[in-house]
mmCIF file of C-alpha atoms and ligand atoms in Angstrom:
data_model
loop_
_atom_site.group_PDB
_atom_site.id
_atom_site.type_symbol
_atom_site.label_atom_id
_atom_site.label_comp_id
_atom_site.label_asym_id
_atom_site.label_seq_id
_atom_site.Cartn_x
_atom_site.Cartn_y
_atom_site.Cartn_z
ATOM 1 C CA MET A 1 0.000 0.000 0.000
ATOM 2 C CA ARG A 2 1.500 3.350 -1.051
ATOM 3 C CA SER A 3 0.885 6.816 0.285
ATOM 4 C CA GLU A 4 1.437 9.964 -1.754
ATOM 5 C CA TYR A 5 3.453 11.415 1.125
ATOM 6 C CA GLN A 6 6.827 10.721 2.697
ATOM 7 C CA HIS A 7 6.254 9.637 6.317
ATOM 8 C CA LEU A 8 8.754 8.893 9.064
ATOM 9 C CA ILE A 9 7.375 6.000 11.088
ATOM 10 C CA ASP A 10 10.550 3.930 11.495
ATOM 11 C CA LEU A 11 14.028 5.115 10.433
ATOM 12 C CA ASN A 12 14.757 1.669 9.056
ATOM 13 C CA ASP A 13 12.168 2.283 6.319
ATOM 14 C CA TYR A 14 14.887 4.475 4.754
ATOM 15 C CA PRO A 15 18.453 3.775 3.704
ATOM 16 C CA VAL A 16 21.175 4.787 6.161
ATOM 17 C CA SER A 17 22.328 7.454 3.696
ATOM 18 C CA TRP A 18 18.981 9.257 4.173
ATOM 19 C CA TRP A 19 19.338 9.519 7.969
ATOM 20 C CA LYS A 20 22.989 10.471 7.627
ATOM 21 C CA ASN A 21 21.934 13.367 5.401
ATOM 22 C CA VAL A 22 19.350 14.492 7.955
ATOM 23 C CA VAL A 23 21.935 14.344 10.765
ATOM 24 C CA GLU A 24 24.503 16.210 8.657
ATOM 25 C CA LEU A 25 21.953 18.877 7.819
ATOM 26 C CA GLY A 26 21.154 19.091 11.561
ATOM 27 C CA GLU A 27 24.823 19.764 12.218
ATOM 28 C CA LYS A 28 24.912 22.497 9.563
ATOM 29 C CA ILE A 29 21.813 24.120 11.032
ATOM 30 C CA ARG A 30 23.367 24.021 14.494
ATOM 31 C CA ASN A 31 26.369 25.939 13.199
ATOM 32 C CA ASN A 32 24.280 28.534 11.413
ATOM 33 C CA PRO A 33 20.587 28.429 12.459
ATOM 34 C CA GLU A 34 19.733 31.951 11.240
ATOM 35 C CA SER A 35 20.229 31.077 7.595
ATOM 36 C CA TYR A 36 17.298 28.623 7.786
ATOM 37 C CA ALA A 37 14.851 31.125 9.292
ATOM 38 C CA HIS A 38 12.536 31.311 6.252
ATOM 39 C CA VAL A 39 12.762 27.816 4.773
ATOM 40 C CA CYS A 40 9.237 26.937 5.944
ATOM 41 C CA ASP A 41 7.550 30.325 5.595
ATOM 42 C CA GLY A 42 3.822 29.802 5.141
ATOM 43 C CA LYS A 43 3.875 26.130 6.227
ATOM 44 C CA VAL A 44 1.845 24.695 9.106
ATOM 45 C CA MET A 45 2.805 21.835 11.413
ATOM 46 C CA ALA A 46 0.179 19.999 13.483
ATOM 47 C CA THR A 47 1.374 18.314 16.680
ATOM 48 C CA LEU A 48 -1.080 15.691 17.953
ATOM 49 C CA PHE A 49 0.172 14.571 21.361
ATOM 50 C CA TYR A 50 -2.063 11.911 22.897
ATOM 51 C CA GLU A 51 0.616 11.293 25.565
ATOM 52 C CA PRO A 52 2.625 13.674 27.812
ATOM 53 C CA SER A 53 5.748 15.277 26.371
ATOM 54 C CA THR A 54 7.991 18.246 27.055
ATOM 55 C CA ARG A 55 11.067 17.942 24.839
ATOM 56 C CA THR A 56 9.681 16.170 21.810
ATOM 57 C CA GLN A 57 6.635 18.363 21.429
ATOM 58 C CA MET A 58 8.324 21.656 22.198
ATOM 59 C CA SER A 59 11.404 20.897 20.141
ATOM 60 C CA PHE A 60 9.213 20.095 17.124
ATOM 61 C CA GLN A 61 7.255 23.286 17.654
ATOM 62 C CA THR A 62 10.447 25.323 18.143
ATOM 63 C CA ALA A 63 11.938 23.708 15.041
ATOM 64 C CA MET A 64 8.949 24.732 12.895
ATOM 65 C CA ILE A 65 8.841 28.269 14.322
ATOM 66 C CA ARG A 66 12.608 28.704 13.793
ATOM 67 C CA LEU A 67 12.125 27.626 10.171
ATOM 68 C CA GLY A 68 9.502 30.361 9.719
ATOM 69 C CA GLY A 69 6.456 28.059 9.878
ATOM 70 C CA LYS A 70 3.458 28.007 12.229
ATOM 71 C CA ILE A 71 1.997 25.379 14.548
ATOM 72 C CA ILE A 72 -1.411 24.001 15.523
ATOM 73 C CA GLY A 73 -2.351 20.952 17.574
ATOM 74 C CA PHE A 74 -3.248 19.527 20.979
ATOM 75 C CA ASP A 75 -1.230 18.172 23.856
ATOM 76 C CA ASN A 76 -4.197 16.873 25.772
ATOM 77 C CA PRO A 77 -6.582 14.696 23.756
ATOM 78 C CA ALA A 78 -9.252 15.355 26.397
ATOM 79 C CA ASN A 79 -9.573 18.838 24.866
ATOM 80 C CA SER A 80 -10.151 17.490 21.358
ATOM 81 C CA SER A 81 -12.808 15.314 19.714
ATOM 82 C CA VAL A 82 -10.751 12.279 20.759
ATOM 83 C CA ALA A 83 -12.653 12.648 24.045
ATOM 84 C CA LYS A 84 -15.886 12.086 22.072
ATOM 85 C CA GLY A 85 -14.540 8.825 20.658
ATOM 86 C CA GLU A 86 -13.080 10.018 17.358
ATOM 87 C CA THR A 87 -10.771 7.496 15.687
ATOM 88 C CA ILE A 88 -7.152 8.169 14.663
ATOM 89 C CA LYS A 89 -8.331 7.795 11.090
ATOM 90 C CA ASP A 90 -10.838 10.643 11.302
ATOM 91 C CA THR A 91 -8.657 12.945 13.420
ATOM 92 C CA THR A 92 -5.646 12.607 11.109
ATOM 93 C CA LYS A 93 -7.776 12.835 7.966
ATOM 94 C CA ILE A 94 -9.125 16.196 9.103
ATOM 95 C CA VAL A 95 -5.993 17.675 10.695
ATOM 96 C CA SER A 96 -3.847 16.670 7.725
ATOM 97 C CA SER A 97 -6.145 18.730 5.515
ATOM 98 C CA TYR A 98 -5.304 21.784 7.671
ATOM 99 C CA ALA A 99 -1.545 21.238 7.998
ATOM 100 C CA ASP A 100 1.463 20.528 5.748
ATOM 101 C CA ILE A 101 3.092 18.099 8.177
ATOM 102 C CA LEU A 102 1.719 16.137 11.113
ATOM 103 C CA VAL A 103 3.647 14.981 14.195
ATOM 104 C CA ILE A 104 1.934 12.365 16.335
ATOM 105 C CA ARG A 105 2.676 10.814 19.730
ATOM 106 C CA HIS A 106 0.369 8.112 21.035
ATOM 107 C CA PRO A 107 0.388 5.603 23.915
ATOM 108 C CA ILE A 108 -0.437 2.639 21.641
ATOM 109 C CA ALA A 109 2.165 0.900 19.443
ATOM 110 C CA GLY A 110 1.592 1.331 15.719
ATOM 111 C CA ALA A 111 -0.572 4.471 16.064
ATOM 112 C CA ALA A 112 1.707 6.603 13.865
ATOM 113 C CA LYS A 113 1.627 3.962 11.136
ATOM 114 C CA ALA A 114 -2.171 3.891 11.416
ATOM 115 C CA ALA A 115 -2.237 7.691 11.003
ATOM 116 C CA SER A 116 -0.008 7.494 7.924
ATOM 117 C CA LEU A 117 -2.512 5.231 6.149
ATOM 118 C CA THR A 118 -5.092 7.987 5.808
ATOM 119 C CA ALA A 119 -3.262 11.295 6.312
ATOM 120 C CA ASP A 120 -3.206 13.808 3.458
ATOM 121 C CA CYS A 121 0.236 15.109 4.454
ATOM 122 C CA PRO A 122 3.482 13.559 5.764
ATOM 123 C CA VAL A 123 3.277 11.972 9.246
ATOM 124 C CA ILE A 124 6.170 11.859 11.719
ATOM 125 C CA ASN A 125 6.178 9.331 14.546
ATOM 126 C CA ALA A 126 7.018 11.163 17.777
ATOM 127 C CA GLY A 127 6.725 7.969 19.855
ATOM 128 C CA ASP A 128 4.187 5.137 19.616
ATOM 129 C CA GLY A 129 3.698 3.402 22.969
ATOM 130 C CA GLY A 130 6.691 1.295 23.987
ATOM 131 C CA HIS A 131 7.544 0.641 20.351
ATOM 132 C CA LEU A 132 9.652 3.256 18.490
ATOM 133 C CA HIS A 133 10.839 6.846 18.714
ATOM 134 C CA PRO A 134 12.738 7.630 15.502
ATOM 135 C CA THR A 135 13.177 11.367 16.035
ATOM 136 C CA GLN A 136 14.764 10.789 19.444
ATOM 137 C CA THR A 137 17.167 8.526 17.571
ATOM 138 C CA LEU A 138 18.004 11.298 15.093
ATOM 139 C CA THR A 139 18.686 13.502 18.130
ATOM 140 C CA ASP A 140 20.897 10.783 19.610
ATOM 141 C CA LEU A 141 22.791 10.306 16.336
ATOM 142 C CA LEU A 142 23.477 14.035 16.089
ATOM 143 C CA THR A 143 24.684 14.011 19.708
ATOM 144 C CA LEU A 144 27.037 11.102 18.991
ATOM 145 C CA LYS A 145 28.294 12.751 15.813
ATOM 146 C CA ILE A 146 29.072 16.015 17.615
ATOM 147 C CA GLU A 147 30.306 14.630 20.917
ATOM 148 C CA LYS A 148 32.058 11.418 19.808
ATOM 149 C CA GLY A 149 32.813 12.380 16.218
ATOM 150 C CA THR A 150 31.542 9.052 14.851
ATOM 151 C CA LEU A 151 28.550 6.708 14.631
ATOM 152 C CA SER A 152 30.684 3.569 14.184
ATOM 153 C CA GLY A 153 32.994 1.417 16.272
ATOM 154 C CA LEU A 154 31.351 2.435 19.542
ATOM 155 C CA THR A 155 30.614 0.370 22.639
ATOM 156 C CA ILE A 156 27.209 1.547 23.810
ATOM 157 C CA GLY A 157 25.725 0.574 27.154
ATOM 158 C CA MET A 158 21.954 0.889 27.492
ATOM 159 C CA CYS A 159 20.603 0.753 31.003
ATOM 160 C CA GLY A 160 17.195 0.517 32.642
ATOM 161 C CA ASP A 161 13.845 -0.274 31.094
ATOM 162 C CA LEU A 162 14.954 -1.894 27.851
ATOM 163 C CA ILE A 163 11.710 -3.772 27.258
ATOM 164 C CA ASN A 164 9.414 -0.717 27.363
ATOM 165 C CA GLY A 165 11.831 2.025 26.304
ATOM 166 C CA ARG A 166 11.006 3.040 22.741
ATOM 167 C CA THR A 167 14.094 5.291 22.572
ATOM 168 C CA VAL A 168 16.489 2.378 23.000
ATOM 169 C CA HIS A 169 14.590 0.218 20.497
ATOM 170 C CA SER A 170 14.927 2.824 17.764
ATOM 171 C CA LEU A 171 18.518 3.624 18.698
ATOM 172 C CA CYS A 172 19.600 -0.030 18.576
ATOM 173 C CA LYS A 173 17.964 -0.519 15.188
ATOM 174 C CA ALA A 174 19.807 2.533 13.887
ATOM 175 C CA LEU A 175 23.247 2.010 15.423
ATOM 176 C CA SER A 176 23.357 -1.636 14.374
ATOM 177 C CA GLN A 177 23.416 -0.361 10.766
ATOM 178 C CA PHE A 178 26.837 1.262 11.313
ATOM 179 C CA PRO A 179 29.949 -0.937 11.335
ATOM 180 C CA GLY A 180 31.683 -2.078 14.508
ATOM 181 C CA ASN A 181 29.144 -1.021 17.126
ATOM 182 C CA LYS A 182 28.806 -3.218 20.221
ATOM 183 C CA PHE A 183 25.917 -3.089 22.659
ATOM 184 C CA VAL A 184 25.911 -3.860 26.368
ATOM 185 C CA PHE A 185 22.369 -4.185 27.722
ATOM 186 C CA ILE A 186 22.204 -3.498 31.452
ATOM 187 C CA SER A 187 18.842 -4.458 32.954
ATOM 188 C CA THR A 188 17.033 -6.847 35.252
ATOM 189 C CA PRO A 189 15.853 -10.107 33.613
ATOM 190 C CA GLU A 190 12.279 -8.719 33.528
ATOM 191 C CA LEU A 191 13.269 -5.601 31.565
ATOM 192 C CA ARG A 192 15.565 -7.112 28.904
ATOM 193 C CA MET A 193 15.661 -5.864 25.309
ATOM 194 C CA PRO A 194 12.885 -7.484 23.174
ATOM 195 C CA ALA A 195 13.893 -10.502 21.071
ATOM 196 C CA TYR A 196 13.038 -8.807 17.762
ATOM 197 C CA ILE A 197 15.559 -6.029 18.445
ATOM 198 C CA LYS A 198 18.233 -8.557 19.400
ATOM 199 C CA ASP A 199 17.549 -10.420 16.154
ATOM 200 C CA ILE A 200 17.997 -7.214 14.137
ATOM 201 C CA ILE A 201 21.352 -6.628 15.865
ATOM 202 C CA LYS A 202 22.464 -10.214 15.163
ATOM 203 C CA ALA A 203 21.406 -9.996 11.527
ATOM 204 C CA SER A 204 23.374 -6.769 11.099
ATOM 205 C CA GLY A 205 26.621 -8.359 12.303
ATOM 206 C CA SER A 206 26.814 -6.132 15.413
ATOM 207 C CA THR A 207 27.158 -7.828 18.793
ATOM 208 C CA PHE A 208 25.501 -7.468 22.180
ATOM 209 C CA GLU A 209 25.842 -8.804 25.695
ATOM 210 C CA GLU A 210 23.410 -8.661 28.592
ATOM 211 C CA VAL A 211 24.514 -7.877 32.135
ATOM 212 C CA ASP A 212 22.789 -7.199 35.440
ATOM 213 C CA THR A 213 24.816 -4.358 36.951
ATOM 214 C CA LEU A 214 26.077 -0.950 35.890
ATOM 215 C CA GLU A 215 29.314 -1.471 37.835
ATOM 216 C CA GLU A 216 30.424 -4.436 35.724
ATOM 217 C CA ALA A 217 29.800 -2.620 32.432
ATOM 218 C CA ILE A 218 30.545 1.071 32.810
ATOM 219 C CA GLY A 219 34.362 0.861 32.605
ATOM 220 C CA GLY A 220 34.283 -0.540 29.052
ATOM 221 C CA LEU A 221 31.822 1.936 27.532
ATOM 222 C CA ASP A 222 32.159 4.829 25.084
ATOM 223 C CA VAL A 223 28.528 5.770 25.632
ATOM 224 C CA LEU A 224 26.161 5.081 28.518
ATOM 225 C CA TYR A 225 22.502 5.585 27.555
ATOM 226 C CA MET A 226 20.383 5.708 30.710
ATOM 227 C CA THR A 227 16.602 5.286 30.588
ATOM 228 C CA ARG A 228 13.678 5.873 32.912
ATOM 229 C CA ILE A 229 11.658 2.920 34.215
ATOM 230 C CA GLN A 230 8.476 3.482 32.184
ATOM 231 C CA GLN A 231 5.911 3.400 34.978
ATOM 232 C CA GLU A 232 2.977 4.001 32.613
ATOM 233 C CA ARG A 233 3.712 0.820 30.616
ATOM 234 C CA PHE A 234 3.655 -1.623 33.555
ATOM 235 C CA ALA A 235 0.674 -3.908 34.133
ATOM 236 C CA SER A 236 0.513 -3.005 37.852
ATOM 237 C CA LYS A 237 1.984 -0.604 40.401
ATOM 238 C CA GLU A 238 3.603 -3.584 42.198
ATOM 239 C CA ASP A 239 5.430 -4.643 39.020
ATOM 240 C CA TYR A 240 6.741 -1.082 38.638
ATOM 241 C CA LEU A 241 7.795 -0.759 42.279
ATOM 242 C CA ALA A 242 9.744 -4.016 41.993
ATOM 243 C CA GLN A 243 11.923 -2.417 39.270
ATOM 244 C CA LYS A 244 12.091 1.174 40.499
ATOM 245 C CA ASN A 245 15.487 2.377 41.801
ATOM 246 C CA THR A 246 17.377 -0.684 40.514
ATOM 247 C CA TYR A 247 19.826 1.440 38.514
ATOM 248 C CA VAL A 248 21.032 4.755 39.838
ATOM 249 C CA LEU A 249 23.985 6.453 38.202
ATOM 250 C CA ASP A 250 25.805 8.513 40.815
ATOM 251 C CA ARG A 251 29.194 10.138 41.270
ATOM 252 C CA LYS A 252 30.675 6.929 42.698
ATOM 253 C CA LYS A 253 29.746 4.874 39.640
ATOM 254 C CA MET A 254 30.951 7.661 37.335
ATOM 255 C CA LEU A 255 34.420 7.160 38.869
ATOM 256 C CA LEU A 256 34.459 3.730 37.187
ATOM 257 C CA GLY A 257 33.754 5.243 33.743
ATOM 258 C CA ARG A 258 36.420 6.270 31.267
ATOM 259 C CA LYS A 259 37.448 9.887 30.779
ATOM 260 C CA ASP A 260 35.987 9.924 27.277
ATOM 261 C CA LEU A 261 32.687 8.270 28.281
ATOM 262 C CA ILE A 262 29.557 10.257 27.475
ATOM 263 C CA VAL A 263 26.313 9.812 29.403
ATOM 264 C CA MET A 264 23.092 10.245 27.445
ATOM 265 C CA HIS A 265 19.440 10.117 28.523
ATOM 266 C CA PRO A 266 16.370 11.000 26.424
ATOM 267 C CA LEU A 267 14.837 12.607 29.560
ATOM 268 C CA PRO A 268 12.702 12.996 31.607
ATOM 269 C CA ARG A 269 14.894 11.691 34.397
ATOM 270 C CA VAL A 270 13.203 10.395 37.520
ATOM 271 C CA ASP A 271 15.836 9.054 39.906
ATOM 272 C CA GLU A 272 18.129 7.017 37.645
ATOM 273 C CA ILE A 273 20.802 9.747 37.486
ATOM 274 C CA THR A 274 21.564 11.738 40.632
ATOM 275 C CA VAL A 275 21.784 15.509 40.189
ATOM 276 C CA GLU A 276 25.452 15.531 41.239
ATOM 277 C CA VAL A 277 26.266 13.836 37.895
ATOM 278 C CA ASP A 278 24.897 16.887 36.013
ATOM 279 C CA ASP A 279 28.114 18.823 36.691
ATOM 280 C CA ASP A 280 30.334 16.041 35.327
ATOM 281 C CA PRO A 281 31.609 17.112 31.869
ATOM 282 C CA ARG A 282 30.717 13.645 30.588
ATOM 283 C CA ALA A 283 26.981 14.264 31.249
ATOM 284 C CA MET A 284 25.546 15.044 27.830
ATOM 285 C CA TYR A 285 21.783 14.832 28.363
ATOM 286 C CA PHE A 286 20.968 18.542 28.495
ATOM 287 C CA LYS A 287 23.004 19.242 25.366
ATOM 288 C CA GLN A 288 21.350 16.215 23.738
ATOM 289 C CA ALA A 289 17.894 17.742 24.319
ATOM 290 C CA LYS A 290 19.084 20.990 22.717
ATOM 291 C CA TYR A 291 20.452 19.180 19.662
ATOM 292 C CA GLY A 292 16.938 17.756 19.177
ATOM 293 C CA VAL A 293 15.731 21.110 17.817
ATOM 294 C CA PHE A 294 18.401 21.237 15.080
ATOM 295 C CA VAL A 295 17.841 17.690 13.903
ATOM 296 C CA ARG A 296 14.055 18.176 13.869
ATOM 297 C CA MET A 297 14.527 21.330 11.799
ATOM 298 C CA ALA A 298 16.582 19.209 9.401
ATOM 299 C CA LEU A 299 13.938 16.484 9.326
ATOM 300 C CA VAL A 300 11.030 18.850 8.667
ATOM 301 C CA MET A 301 13.009 20.583 5.902
ATOM 302 C CA THR A 302 13.945 17.269 4.300
ATOM 303 C CA ILE A 303 10.434 15.822 4.357
ATOM 304 C CA LEU A 304 8.794 19.009 3.062
ATOM 305 C CA ALA A 305 11.408 19.470 0.338
ATOM 306 C CA GLU A 306 11.536 15.902 -0.961
ATOM 307 C CA LYS A 307 7.799 15.406 -1.638
ATOM 308 C CA LYS A 308 8.289 11.681 -2.208
ATOM 309 C CA SER A 309 5.707 8.965 -1.755
ATOM 310 C CA SER A 310 6.244 6.091 0.680
ATOM 311 C CA GLU A 311 5.259 2.478 1.133
ATOM 312 C CA THR A 312 3.001 2.253 4.189
ATOM 313 C CA LEU A 313 2.042 -1.434 4.375
ATOM 314 C CA ARG A 314 4.296 -3.990 2.736
ATOM 315 C CA GLY A 315 2.946 -7.192 4.289
ATOM 316 C CA LYS A 316 -0.099 -9.407 3.765
ATOM 317 C CA ILE A 317 -3.439 -10.003 5.410
ATOM 318 C CA TYR A 318 -3.825 -13.616 6.613
ATOM 319 C CA GLY A 319 -7.611 -14.136 6.802
ATOM 320 C CA GLY A 320 -8.775 -13.736 10.402
ATOM 321 C CA VAL A 321 -5.263 -13.505 11.931
ATOM 322 C CA ARG A 322 -4.962 -10.717 14.508
ATOM 323 C CA CYS A 323 -2.009 -9.308 16.403
ATOM 324 C CA SER A 324 -1.659 -10.861 19.866
ATOM 325 C CA ASN A 325 -0.318 -7.674 21.468
ATOM 326 C CA PRO A 326 -3.156 -6.024 23.440
ATOM 327 C CA ARG A 327 -1.245 -2.745 23.153
ATOM 328 C CA CYS A 328 -1.163 -2.812 19.355
ATOM 329 C CA ILE A 329 -3.269 -0.219 17.559
ATOM 330 C CA THR A 330 -4.973 -2.917 15.455
ATOM 331 C CA ASN A 331 -6.643 -4.144 18.659
ATOM 332 C CA HIS A 332 -7.946 -0.638 19.402
ATOM 333 C CA GLU A 333 -9.045 0.638 15.991
ATOM 334 C CA GLU A 334 -10.996 -2.125 14.250
ATOM 335 C CA TYR A 335 -11.021 -0.708 10.685
ATOM 336 C CA LEU A 336 -7.227 -1.092 10.269
ATOM 337 C CA PRO A 337 -6.038 -3.783 7.821
ATOM 338 C CA LYS A 338 -4.312 -6.455 9.941
ATOM 339 C CA SER A 339 -1.134 -6.707 7.964
ATOM 340 C CA PHE A 340 1.801 -9.022 8.752
ATOM 341 C CA ARG A 341 5.293 -9.661 7.413
ATOM 342 C CA SER A 342 6.273 -13.299 7.178
ATOM 343 C CA SER A 343 9.635 -14.763 8.057
ATOM 344 C CA GLY A 344 9.767 -16.885 4.881
ATOM 345 C CA ASP A 345 7.945 -20.086 5.827
ATOM 346 C CA GLU A 346 4.822 -18.096 6.777
ATOM 347 C CA THR A 347 4.472 -19.768 10.191
ATOM 348 C CA LEU A 348 6.060 -16.882 12.087
ATOM 349 C CA LEU A 349 4.273 -13.623 11.359
ATOM 350 C CA GLU A 350 5.335 -10.162 12.496
ATOM 351 C CA CYS A 351 2.718 -7.453 12.949
ATOM 352 C CA GLU A 352 3.494 -4.509 10.663
ATOM 353 C CA TYR A 353 2.277 -1.987 13.207
ATOM 354 C CA CYS A 354 3.969 -3.083 16.460
ATOM 355 C CA ASP A 355 6.461 -5.852 15.412
ATOM 356 C CA GLU A 356 4.870 -8.405 17.781
ATOM 357 C CA ARG A 357 5.533 -11.960 16.591
ATOM 358 C CA LYS A 358 2.958 -14.660 16.255
ATOM 359 C CA LEU A 359 3.175 -18.353 15.321
ATOM 360 C CA ILE A 360 0.352 -19.649 13.136
HETATM 361 C C1 NCD B 1 11.276 9.596 26.002
HETATM 362 C C2 NCD B 1 9.951 9.095 25.462
HETATM 363 O O1 NCD B 1 8.956 9.811 25.470
HETATM 364 O O2 NCD B 1 9.955 7.956 25.044
HETATM 365 N N1 NCD B 1 11.348 10.975 26.173
HETATM 366 C C3 NCD B 1 11.571 11.789 25.097
HETATM 367 O O3 NCD B 1 10.956 11.667 24.076
HETATM 368 N N2 NCD B 1 12.554 12.682 25.222
HETATM 369 C C4 NCD B 1 11.737 8.831 27.174
HETATM 370 C C5 NCD B 1 10.855 8.646 28.367
HETATM 371 O O4 NCD B 1 9.705 9.084 28.418
HETATM 372 O O5 NCD B 1 11.337 8.016 29.301
#
């Protein structure tokens, strides 16, 4: 199924050269933001945020305003017709007829893809449940490019809620496409990286190991990517409390890290990094959030300038087969075609919206 517009739902829908160009443009903009002040004169961006956000929403809005464009949207669906039961299909159909580009964040996996099926303008995924967050990844790539000078040959530790953290899913998928990167996943057994991400890393020729403690990993890392335990994605408060406070990066642990280590975090931070670490020159998370504006300016410019079409659904419908993930958009919005990719022998299907696997 093709759409007339170029959407960004998952970075891996595009060749690496495309994201590299966006990151390089982000770097150019950072060095000379004023010269891009009128690139989007007369254009409108709609930001539809069905889930809380500070950085992602405001950095997209800032990006559009700094490019000369204007913004509309909501950050609380309770104030829109969503509260009356309007579907994603209808909301995006209407809003995309008002705006030139639509940015959507939603608590359910696959929601941005669902929006892209009917939108009459390009759609950018600003986070879909615990699934993906491609524009945070562009921010992270720009941060690595500026602060480490490379996107290859890095040893990257990812710590915390690796099962629910959409930022680390997207980042792993992206960094595994560059040569020589190694991943160290630091989490409790309950919060390990999903199998489908580990399979992507294996298929790419990158390597990963899984460890239980920060102390055993930190000394060997070029990059430590800390994440928040995603309270809102746990089945119960008890399950969350059992994981809370497991990993806390403090000054003592930073002593074990190399001099050239950088510490990243998509933010918001809860208690996984103590405030004393903020003054360590290796703490990069506030700069990282600032770089997000430049890379989003680059992304908006690229998408609006290219005017390409994109493939939205590539898979097949297997009569009556549904995704088994209760937090997949296809189990919330009935009209969506239930489309799956097959692994070759057609007994293992992967949902095209949320990547959940299913044996049939
Ligand atoms: C992240 C997100 O929303 O996934 N934040 C962000 O976009 N900067 C991380 C988080 O909420 O923990």
